[in-house]
Amino acid sequence: MNPPKRFLLANLAWSSEIAAREPDFFTQLAQGQQPRVLWIGCSDSRVPAERIINARPGELFVHRNIANLFAADDANASSVVEYAVHALEVEHIIVCGHHHCGGVRAALSAPSPALPLVNRRIAGLRELAARHRADLDAIDDMDARVDRLAELNVIEQVARLEASPILRDAKRRPQVHGWVFGLREGRLLQLHDAHNAAVAA
Ligand code: CO
């Protein structure tokens, strides 16, 4: 069975199961959303936001892109943050990167001529890698180097969010958290916490 067919059948089973267990669930969902958390993650298929933290529909407002990047001049990412902060008034923003990130790896490799748009997207990551060249060059293993840059990238995106006018002008400023997902163990590691900056960086 091809994936779309399989997914439609899986959706039927999932929705029936929830409706049987909680008859009001979907009626309540239809009434509106009040998520308390904005999640900014990578598009990578191995890091499904709701799945890895067992969040239910309605709990997370989500933006995912290659290498979980936030930039004020990126209309897509910043409109999501603006809506989350000013309209939904989320209390937390979680930036979640991950180990083995292909976008991060690309920023440590020669630009691919076949992927001009991706190259443009990750230009900031190349600059970040250049800024931390000594730190990164000291790591011999390429996979470990990618993982380190993925962590530095989370901290960088947290800093960009903290400095953005969207957060500065917020009525109630959300707390920003920086996490990285370790694919080998399926575990989240805190890199930055609003109350306790640079937890494990
Ligand atoms: Co990634």
JSON list of C-alpha atoms and ligand atoms in Angstrom, two decimals:
[
{"chain": "A", "resi": 1, "resn": "MET", "atom": "CA", "xyz": [0.00, 0.00, 0.00]},
{"chain": "A", "resi": 2, "resn": "ASN", "atom": "CA", "xyz": [1.37, 3.41, -0.90]},
{"chain": "A", "resi": 3, "resn": "PRO", "atom": "CA", "xyz": [2.02, 5.85, 1.98]},
{"chain": "A", "resi": 4, "resn": "PRO", "atom": "CA", "xyz": [-0.90, 8.24, 1.31]},
{"chain": "A", "resi": 5, "resn": "LYS", "atom": "CA", "xyz": [-3.39, 5.34, 1.29]},
{"chain": "A", "resi": 6, "resn": "ARG", "atom": "CA", "xyz": [-1.88, 3.93, 4.44]},
{"chain": "A", "resi": 7, "resn": "PHE", "atom": "CA", "xyz": [-1.99, 7.35, 6.15]},
{"chain": "A", "resi": 8, "resn": "LEU", "atom": "CA", "xyz": [-5.68, 7.87, 5.31]},
{"chain": "A", "resi": 9, "resn": "LEU", "atom": "CA", "xyz": [-6.54, 4.49, 6.80]},
{"chain": "A", "resi": 10, "resn": "ALA", "atom": "CA", "xyz": [-4.41, 5.23, 9.86]},
{"chain": "A", "resi": 11, "resn": "ASN", "atom": "CA", "xyz": [-6.23, 8.55, 10.30]},
{"chain": "A", "resi": 12, "resn": "LEU", "atom": "CA", "xyz": [-9.58, 6.76, 10.20]},
{"chain": "A", "resi": 13, "resn": "ALA", "atom": "CA", "xyz": [-8.44, 4.35, 12.91]},
{"chain": "A", "resi": 14, "resn": "TRP", "atom": "CA", "xyz": [-6.93, 7.16, 15.04]},
{"chain": "A", "resi": 15, "resn": "SER", "atom": "CA", "xyz": [-9.96, 9.46, 14.87]},
{"chain": "A", "resi": 16, "resn": "SER", "atom": "CA", "xyz": [-12.40, 6.61, 15.56]},
{"chain": "A", "resi": 17, "resn": "GLU", "atom": "CA", "xyz": [-10.38, 5.47, 18.55]},
{"chain": "A", "resi": 18, "resn": "ILE", "atom": "CA", "xyz": [-10.27, 8.96, 20.10]},
{"chain": "A", "resi": 19, "resn": "ALA", "atom": "CA", "xyz": [-13.94, 9.62, 19.37]},
{"chain": "A", "resi": 20, "resn": "ALA", "atom": "CA", "xyz": [-14.85, 6.35, 21.10]},
{"chain": "A", "resi": 21, "resn": "ARG", "atom": "CA", "xyz": [-12.76, 7.18, 24.15]},
{"chain": "A", "resi": 22, "resn": "GLU", "atom": "CA", "xyz": [-13.48, 10.92, 24.35]},
{"chain": "A", "resi": 23, "resn": "PRO", "atom": "CA", "xyz": [-16.69, 11.77, 22.50]},
{"chain": "A", "resi": 24, "resn": "ASP", "atom": "CA", "xyz": [-16.21, 15.57, 22.93]},
{"chain": "A", "resi": 25, "resn": "PHE", "atom": "CA", "xyz": [-12.57, 15.68, 21.82]},
{"chain": "A", "resi": 26, "resn": "PHE", "atom": "CA", "xyz": [-12.99, 16.84, 18.23]},
{"chain": "A", "resi": 27, "resn": "THR", "atom": "CA", "xyz": [-15.94, 19.13, 19.03]},
{"chain": "A", "resi": 28, "resn": "GLN", "atom": "CA", "xyz": [-13.73, 20.93, 21.53]},
{"chain": "A", "resi": 29, "resn": "LEU", "atom": "CA", "xyz": [-10.82, 21.13, 19.04]},
{"chain": "A", "resi": 30, "resn": "ALA", "atom": "CA", "xyz": [-13.16, 22.79, 16.55]},
{"chain": "A", "resi": 31, "resn": "GLN", "atom": "CA", "xyz": [-13.97, 25.54, 19.06]},
{"chain": "A", "resi": 32, "resn": "GLY", "atom": "CA", "xyz": [-10.48, 27.06, 18.90]},
{"chain": "A", "resi": 33, "resn": "GLN", "atom": "CA", "xyz": [-6.89, 26.70, 19.99]},
{"chain": "A", "resi": 34, "resn": "GLN", "atom": "CA", "xyz": [-5.12, 27.89, 23.12]},
{"chain": "A", "resi": 35, "resn": "PRO", "atom": "CA", "xyz": [-1.66, 26.33, 22.86]},
{"chain": "A", "resi": 36, "resn": "ARG", "atom": "CA", "xyz": [0.76, 27.48, 25.55]},
{"chain": "A", "resi": 37, "resn": "VAL", "atom": "CA", "xyz": [3.85, 26.56, 23.56]},
{"chain": "A", "resi": 38, "resn": "LEU", "atom": "CA", "xyz": [5.38, 27.49, 20.20]},
{"chain": "A", "resi": 39, "resn": "TRP", "atom": "CA", "xyz": [7.74, 24.85, 18.84]},
{"chain": "A", "resi": 40, "resn": "ILE", "atom": "CA", "xyz": [10.39, 25.77, 16.28]},
{"chain": "A", "resi": 41, "resn": "GLY", "atom": "CA", "xyz": [11.97, 22.60, 14.96]},
{"chain": "A", "resi": 42, "resn": "CYS", "atom": "CA", "xyz": [13.67, 21.03, 11.96]},
{"chain": "A", "resi": 43, "resn": "SER", "atom": "CA", "xyz": [11.69, 19.61, 9.01]},
{"chain": "A", "resi": 44, "resn": "ASP", "atom": "CA", "xyz": [13.58, 16.32, 9.41]},
{"chain": "A", "resi": 45, "resn": "SER", "atom": "CA", "xyz": [11.16, 13.36, 9.29]},
{"chain": "A", "resi": 46, "resn": "ARG", "atom": "CA", "xyz": [12.87, 11.81, 12.30]},
{"chain": "A", "resi": 47, "resn": "VAL", "atom": "CA", "xyz": [11.96, 14.65, 14.64]},
{"chain": "A", "resi": 48, "resn": "PRO", "atom": "CA", "xyz": [8.15, 14.81, 14.69]},
{"chain": "A", "resi": 49, "resn": "ALA", "atom": "CA", "xyz": [7.43, 17.49, 17.29]},
{"chain": "A", "resi": 50, "resn": "GLU", "atom": "CA", "xyz": [4.23, 16.18, 18.86]},
{"chain": "A", "resi": 51, "resn": "ARG", "atom": "CA", "xyz": [5.34, 12.55, 18.74]},
{"chain": "A", "resi": 52, "resn": "ILE", "atom": "CA", "xyz": [8.60, 12.91, 20.64]},
{"chain": "A", "resi": 53, "resn": "ILE", "atom": "CA", "xyz": [6.99, 14.81, 23.53]},
{"chain": "A", "resi": 54, "resn": "ASN", "atom": "CA", "xyz": [3.67, 13.02, 23.46]},
{"chain": "A", "resi": 55, "resn": "ALA", "atom": "CA", "xyz": [1.75, 16.27, 22.90]},
{"chain": "A", "resi": 56, "resn": "ARG", "atom": "CA", "xyz": [-1.93, 16.18, 21.96]},
{"chain": "A", "resi": 57, "resn": "PRO", "atom": "CA", "xyz": [-3.66, 18.16, 19.21]},
{"chain": "A", "resi": 58, "resn": "GLY", "atom": "CA", "xyz": [-4.09, 21.71, 20.46]},
{"chain": "A", "resi": 59, "resn": "GLU", "atom": "CA", "xyz": [-1.00, 21.75, 22.67]},
{"chain": "A", "resi": 60, "resn": "LEU", "atom": "CA", "xyz": [1.70, 22.93, 20.28]},
{"chain": "A", "resi": 61, "resn": "PHE", "atom": "CA", "xyz": [1.82, 25.74, 17.74]},
{"chain": "A", "resi": 62, "resn": "VAL", "atom": "CA", "xyz": [4.48, 24.52, 15.31]},
{"chain": "A", "resi": 63, "resn": "HIS", "atom": "CA", "xyz": [6.93, 25.95, 12.82]},
{"chain": "A", "resi": 64, "resn": "ARG", "atom": "CA", "xyz": [9.43, 23.61, 11.17]},
{"chain": "A", "resi": 65, "resn": "ASN", "atom": "CA", "xyz": [12.03, 24.39, 8.54]},
{"chain": "A", "resi": 66, "resn": "ILE", "atom": "CA", "xyz": [15.43, 23.11, 7.50]},
{"chain": "A", "resi": 67, "resn": "ALA", "atom": "CA", "xyz": [17.74, 23.32, 10.53]},
{"chain": "A", "resi": 68, "resn": "ASN", "atom": "CA", "xyz": [15.17, 25.08, 12.80]},
{"chain": "A", "resi": 69, "resn": "LEU", "atom": "CA", "xyz": [16.17, 28.59, 11.79]},
{"chain": "A", "resi": 70, "resn": "PHE", "atom": "CA", "xyz": [14.62, 31.85, 12.92]},
{"chain": "A", "resi": 71, "resn": "ALA", "atom": "CA", "xyz": [15.46, 35.14, 11.22]},
{"chain": "A", "resi": 72, "resn": "ALA", "atom": "CA", "xyz": [13.59, 38.43, 11.49]},
{"chain": "A", "resi": 73, "resn": "ASP", "atom": "CA", "xyz": [13.73, 38.86, 7.69]},
{"chain": "A", "resi": 74, "resn": "ASP", "atom": "CA", "xyz": [12.20, 35.42, 7.10]},
{"chain": "A", "resi": 75, "resn": "ALA", "atom": "CA", "xyz": [8.52, 36.29, 6.66]},
{"chain": "A", "resi": 76, "resn": "ASN", "atom": "CA", "xyz": [7.41, 32.72, 7.19]},
{"chain": "A", "resi": 77, "resn": "ALA", "atom": "CA", "xyz": [9.16, 32.09, 10.50]},
{"chain": "A", "resi": 78, "resn": "SER", "atom": "CA", "xyz": [8.57, 35.58, 11.86]},
{"chain": "A", "resi": 79, "resn": "SER", "atom": "CA", "xyz": [4.86, 35.62, 11.02]},
{"chain": "A", "resi": 80, "resn": "VAL", "atom": "CA", "xyz": [4.48, 32.35, 12.93]},
{"chain": "A", "resi": 81, "resn": "VAL", "atom": "CA", "xyz": [6.33, 33.83, 15.92]},
{"chain": "A", "resi": 82, "resn": "GLU", "atom": "CA", "xyz": [4.32, 37.07, 15.70]},
{"chain": "A", "resi": 83, "resn": "TYR", "atom": "CA", "xyz": [1.02, 35.18, 15.71]},
{"chain": "A", "resi": 84, "resn": "ALA", "atom": "CA", "xyz": [2.12, 32.88, 18.52]},
{"chain": "A", "resi": 85, "resn": "VAL", "atom": "CA", "xyz": [3.35, 35.74, 20.72]},
{"chain": "A", "resi": 86, "resn": "HIS", "atom": "CA", "xyz": [0.84, 38.52, 19.99]},
{"chain": "A", "resi": 87, "resn": "ALA", "atom": "CA", "xyz": [-2.35, 36.60, 19.15]},
{"chain": "A", "resi": 88, "resn": "LEU", "atom": "CA", "xyz": [-2.05, 33.26, 20.95]},
{"chain": "A", "resi": 89, "resn": "GLU", "atom": "CA", "xyz": [0.11, 34.71, 23.75]},
{"chain": "A", "resi": 90, "resn": "VAL", "atom": "CA", "xyz": [2.10, 31.52, 24.20]},
{"chain": "A", "resi": 91, "resn": "GLU", "atom": "CA", "xyz": [4.05, 31.26, 27.45]},
{"chain": "A", "resi": 92, "resn": "HIS", "atom": "CA", "xyz": [6.98, 29.28, 26.06]},
{"chain": "A", "resi": 93, "resn": "ILE", "atom": "CA", "xyz": [8.95, 29.02, 22.84]},
{"chain": "A", "resi": 94, "resn": "ILE", "atom": "CA", "xyz": [10.97, 25.85, 22.38]},
{"chain": "A", "resi": 95, "resn": "VAL", "atom": "CA", "xyz": [13.69, 25.85, 19.73]},
{"chain": "A", "resi": 96, "resn": "CYS", "atom": "CA", "xyz": [14.50, 22.21, 19.09]},
{"chain": "A", "resi": 97, "resn": "GLY", "atom": "CA", "xyz": [17.46, 21.15, 16.97]},
{"chain": "A", "resi": 98, "resn": "HIS", "atom": "CA", "xyz": [18.69, 17.61, 16.56]},
{"chain": "A", "resi": 99, "resn": "HIS", "atom": "CA", "xyz": [21.82, 15.56, 16.14]},
{"chain": "A", "resi": 100, "resn": "HIS", "atom": "CA", "xyz": [22.58, 14.20, 12.62]},
{"chain": "A", "resi": 101, "resn": "CYS", "atom": "CA", "xyz": [20.88, 17.28, 11.10]},
{"chain": "A", "resi": 102, "resn": "GLY", "atom": "CA", "xyz": [21.28, 17.28, 7.30]},
{"chain": "A", "resi": 103, "resn": "GLY", "atom": "CA", "xyz": [20.90, 21.07, 7.09]},
{"chain": "A", "resi": 104, "resn": "VAL", "atom": "CA", "xyz": [23.68, 21.55, 9.61]},
{"chain": "A", "resi": 105, "resn": "ARG", "atom": "CA", "xyz": [25.86, 18.99, 7.83]},
{"chain": "A", "resi": 106, "resn": "ALA", "atom": "CA", "xyz": [25.32, 20.85, 4.55]},
{"chain": "A", "resi": 107, "resn": "ALA", "atom": "CA", "xyz": [26.63, 24.03, 6.16]},
{"chain": "A", "resi": 108, "resn": "LEU", "atom": "CA", "xyz": [29.90, 22.21, 6.91]},
{"chain": "A", "resi": 109, "resn": "SER", "atom": "CA", "xyz": [30.20, 20.95, 3.32]},
{"chain": "A", "resi": 110, "resn": "ALA", "atom": "CA", "xyz": [30.68, 22.51, -0.11]},
{"chain": "A", "resi": 111, "resn": "PRO", "atom": "CA", "xyz": [27.48, 24.12, -1.46]},
{"chain": "A", "resi": 112, "resn": "SER", "atom": "CA", "xyz": [25.44, 21.78, -3.68]},
{"chain": "A", "resi": 113, "resn": "PRO", "atom": "CA", "xyz": [24.74, 23.36, -7.11]},
{"chain": "A", "resi": 114, "resn": "ALA", "atom": "CA", "xyz": [21.51, 21.35, -7.26]},
{"chain": "A", "resi": 115, "resn": "LEU", "atom": "CA", "xyz": [20.13, 23.06, -4.14]},
{"chain": "A", "resi": 116, "resn": "PRO", "atom": "CA", "xyz": [20.43, 26.83, -4.57]},
{"chain": "A", "resi": 117, "resn": "LEU", "atom": "CA", "xyz": [17.48, 27.64, -2.32]},
{"chain": "A", "resi": 118, "resn": "VAL", "atom": "CA", "xyz": [18.75, 25.44, 0.49]},
{"chain": "A", "resi": 119, "resn": "ASN", "atom": "CA", "xyz": [22.19, 27.02, 0.12]},
{"chain": "A", "resi": 120, "resn": "ARG", "atom": "CA", "xyz": [20.67, 30.45, 0.55]},
{"chain": "A", "resi": 121, "resn": "ARG", "atom": "CA", "xyz": [18.66, 29.31, 3.57]},
{"chain": "A", "resi": 122, "resn": "ILE", "atom": "CA", "xyz": [21.69, 27.94, 5.39]},
{"chain": "A", "resi": 123, "resn": "ALA", "atom": "CA", "xyz": [24.01, 30.88, 4.68]},
{"chain": "A", "resi": 124, "resn": "GLY", "atom": "CA", "xyz": [23.61, 31.99, 8.30]},
{"chain": "A", "resi": 125, "resn": "LEU", "atom": "CA", "xyz": [24.67, 28.54, 9.46]},
{"chain": "A", "resi": 126, "resn": "ARG", "atom": "CA", "xyz": [27.88, 28.80, 7.43]},
{"chain": "A", "resi": 127, "resn": "GLU", "atom": "CA", "xyz": [28.58, 32.12, 9.15]},
{"chain": "A", "resi": 128, "resn": "LEU", "atom": "CA", "xyz": [27.89, 30.54, 12.53]},
{"chain": "A", "resi": 129, "resn": "ALA", "atom": "CA", "xyz": [30.31, 27.68, 11.70]},
{"chain": "A", "resi": 130, "resn": "ALA", "atom": "CA", "xyz": [32.95, 30.24, 10.67]},
{"chain": "A", "resi": 131, "resn": "ARG", "atom": "CA", "xyz": [32.49, 32.09, 13.98]},
{"chain": "A", "resi": 132, "resn": "HIS", "atom": "CA", "xyz": [33.09, 28.83, 15.90]},
{"chain": "A", "resi": 133, "resn": "ARG", "atom": "CA", "xyz": [35.78, 27.46, 13.57]},
{"chain": "A", "resi": 134, "resn": "ALA", "atom": "CA", "xyz": [38.35, 26.77, 16.31]},
{"chain": "A", "resi": 135, "resn": "ASP", "atom": "CA", "xyz": [35.81, 24.95, 18.49]},
{"chain": "A", "resi": 136, "resn": "LEU", "atom": "CA", "xyz": [34.56, 22.87, 15.53]},
{"chain": "A", "resi": 137, "resn": "ASP", "atom": "CA", "xyz": [37.99, 22.14, 14.02]},
{"chain": "A", "resi": 138, "resn": "ALA", "atom": "CA", "xyz": [39.06, 20.66, 17.37]},
{"chain": "A", "resi": 139, "resn": "ILE", "atom": "CA", "xyz": [36.49, 17.88, 16.85]},
{"chain": "A", "resi": 140, "resn": "ASP", "atom": "CA", "xyz": [37.95, 15.21, 14.54]},
{"chain": "A", "resi": 141, "resn": "ASP", "atom": "CA", "xyz": [34.86, 13.12, 14.06]},
{"chain": "A", "resi": 142, "resn": "MET", "atom": "CA", "xyz": [32.60, 14.66, 11.39]},
{"chain": "A", "resi": 143, "resn": "ASP", "atom": "CA", "xyz": [29.37, 13.37, 12.98]},
{"chain": "A", "resi": 144, "resn": "ALA", "atom": "CA", "xyz": [30.35, 14.84, 16.34]},
{"chain": "A", "resi": 145, "resn": "ARG", "atom": "CA", "xyz": [31.23, 18.12, 14.63]},
{"chain": "A", "resi": 146, "resn": "VAL", "atom": "CA", "xyz": [27.77, 18.24, 12.99]},
{"chain": "A", "resi": 147, "resn": "ASP", "atom": "CA", "xyz": [26.15, 17.54, 16.37]},
{"chain": "A", "resi": 148, "resn": "ARG", "atom": "CA", "xyz": [28.15, 20.33, 18.02]},
{"chain": "A", "resi": 149, "resn": "LEU", "atom": "CA", "xyz": [27.17, 22.83, 15.33]},
{"chain": "A", "resi": 150, "resn": "ALA", "atom": "CA", "xyz": [23.53, 21.71, 15.68]},
{"chain": "A", "resi": 151, "resn": "GLU", "atom": "CA", "xyz": [23.80, 22.61, 19.40]},
{"chain": "A", "resi": 152, "resn": "LEU", "atom": "CA", "xyz": [25.50, 25.94, 18.71]},
{"chain": "A", "resi": 153, "resn": "ASN", "atom": "CA", "xyz": [22.76, 26.64, 16.19]},
{"chain": "A", "resi": 154, "resn": "VAL", "atom": "CA", "xyz": [20.02, 26.12, 18.78]},
{"chain": "A", "resi": 155, "resn": "ILE", "atom": "CA", "xyz": [21.73, 28.57, 21.12]},
{"chain": "A", "resi": 156, "resn": "GLU", "atom": "CA", "xyz": [22.09, 31.04, 18.23]},
{"chain": "A", "resi": 157, "resn": "GLN", "atom": "CA", "xyz": [18.39, 30.82, 17.31]},
{"chain": "A", "resi": 158, "resn": "VAL", "atom": "CA", "xyz": [17.42, 31.27, 20.98]},
{"chain": "A", "resi": 159, "resn": "ALA", "atom": "CA", "xyz": [19.55, 34.44, 21.08]},
{"chain": "A", "resi": 160, "resn": "ARG", "atom": "CA", "xyz": [17.95, 35.74, 17.88]},
{"chain": "A", "resi": 161, "resn": "LEU", "atom": "CA", "xyz": [14.48, 35.17, 19.28]},
{"chain": "A", "resi": 162, "resn": "GLU", "atom": "CA", "xyz": [15.38, 36.83, 22.59]},
{"chain": "A", "resi": 163, "resn": "ALA", "atom": "CA", "xyz": [16.62, 39.88, 20.65]},
{"chain": "A", "resi": 164, "resn": "SER", "atom": "CA", "xyz": [13.72, 40.10, 18.21]},
{"chain": "A", "resi": 165, "resn": "PRO", "atom": "CA", "xyz": [11.28, 43.06, 18.31]},
{"chain": "A", "resi": 166, "resn": "ILE", "atom": "CA", "xyz": [8.40, 40.56, 18.37]},
{"chain": "A", "resi": 167, "resn": "LEU", "atom": "CA", "xyz": [9.43, 39.37, 21.82]},
{"chain": "A", "resi": 168, "resn": "ARG", "atom": "CA", "xyz": [10.58, 42.78, 22.95]},
{"chain": "A", "resi": 169, "resn": "ASP", "atom": "CA", "xyz": [7.13, 44.24, 22.26]},
{"chain": "A", "resi": 170, "resn": "ALA", "atom": "CA", "xyz": [5.21, 41.32, 23.74]},
{"chain": "A", "resi": 171, "resn": "LYS", "atom": "CA", "xyz": [2.60, 42.10, 26.38]},
{"chain": "A", "resi": 172, "resn": "ARG", "atom": "CA", "xyz": [3.67, 38.97, 28.18]},
{"chain": "A", "resi": 173, "resn": "ARG", "atom": "CA", "xyz": [7.11, 37.86, 27.10]},
{"chain": "A", "resi": 174, "resn": "PRO", "atom": "CA", "xyz": [7.37, 34.10, 26.58]},
{"chain": "A", "resi": 175, "resn": "GLN", "atom": "CA", "xyz": [10.25, 32.08, 28.01]},
{"chain": "A", "resi": 176, "resn": "VAL", "atom": "CA", "xyz": [12.59, 30.74, 25.35]},
{"chain": "A", "resi": 177, "resn": "HIS", "atom": "CA", "xyz": [14.06, 27.25, 25.68]},
{"chain": "A", "resi": 178, "resn": "GLY", "atom": "CA", "xyz": [16.76, 25.58, 23.59]},
{"chain": "A", "resi": 179, "resn": "TRP", "atom": "CA", "xyz": [16.68, 21.81, 23.22]},
{"chain": "A", "resi": 180, "resn": "VAL", "atom": "CA", "xyz": [18.45, 19.25, 21.06]},
{"chain": "A", "resi": 181, "resn": "PHE", "atom": "CA", "xyz": [17.04, 15.82, 20.15]},
{"chain": "A", "resi": 182, "resn": "GLY", "atom": "CA", "xyz": [19.49, 12.94, 20.25]},
{"chain": "A", "resi": 183, "resn": "LEU", "atom": "CA", "xyz": [18.36, 10.46, 17.61]},
{"chain": "A", "resi": 184, "resn": "ARG", "atom": "CA", "xyz": [20.36, 7.55, 19.00]},
{"chain": "A", "resi": 185, "resn": "GLU", "atom": "CA", "xyz": [18.55, 7.57, 22.33]},
{"chain": "A", "resi": 186, "resn": "GLY", "atom": "CA", "xyz": [15.38, 9.41, 21.39]},
{"chain": "A", "resi": 187, "resn": "ARG", "atom": "CA", "xyz": [16.11, 11.81, 24.26]},
{"chain": "A", "resi": 188, "resn": "LEU", "atom": "CA", "xyz": [15.83, 15.57, 24.50]},
{"chain": "A", "resi": 189, "resn": "LEU", "atom": "CA", "xyz": [18.70, 17.50, 26.04]},
{"chain": "A", "resi": 190, "resn": "GLN", "atom": "CA", "xyz": [18.25, 21.02, 27.43]},
{"chain": "A", "resi": 191, "resn": "LEU", "atom": "CA", "xyz": [20.85, 23.45, 26.11]},
{"chain": "A", "resi": 192, "resn": "HIS", "atom": "CA", "xyz": [19.23, 26.68, 27.22]},
{"chain": "A", "resi": 193, "resn": "ASP", "atom": "CA", "xyz": [16.54, 27.38, 29.75]},
{"chain": "A", "resi": 194, "resn": "ALA", "atom": "CA", "xyz": [14.92, 30.76, 30.29]},
{"chain": "A", "resi": 195, "resn": "HIS", "atom": "CA", "xyz": [15.63, 30.59, 34.05]},
{"chain": "A", "resi": 196, "resn": "ASN", "atom": "CA", "xyz": [18.96, 28.89, 33.86]},
{"chain": "A", "resi": 197, "resn": "ALA", "atom": "CA", "xyz": [20.74, 29.99, 30.69]},
{"chain": "A", "resi": 198, "resn": "ALA", "atom": "CA", "xyz": [23.13, 27.59, 28.97]},
{"chain": "A", "resi": 199, "resn": "VAL", "atom": "CA", "xyz": [22.09, 24.47, 30.92]},
{"chain": "A", "resi": 200, "resn": "ALA", "atom": "CA", "xyz": [24.48, 22.05, 29.29]},
{"chain": "A", "resi": 201, "resn": "ALA", "atom": "CA", "xyz": [26.07, 23.95, 26.42]},
{"chain": "B", "resi": 1, "resn": "CO", "atom": "CO", "xyz": [17.63, 18.82, 10.72]}
]
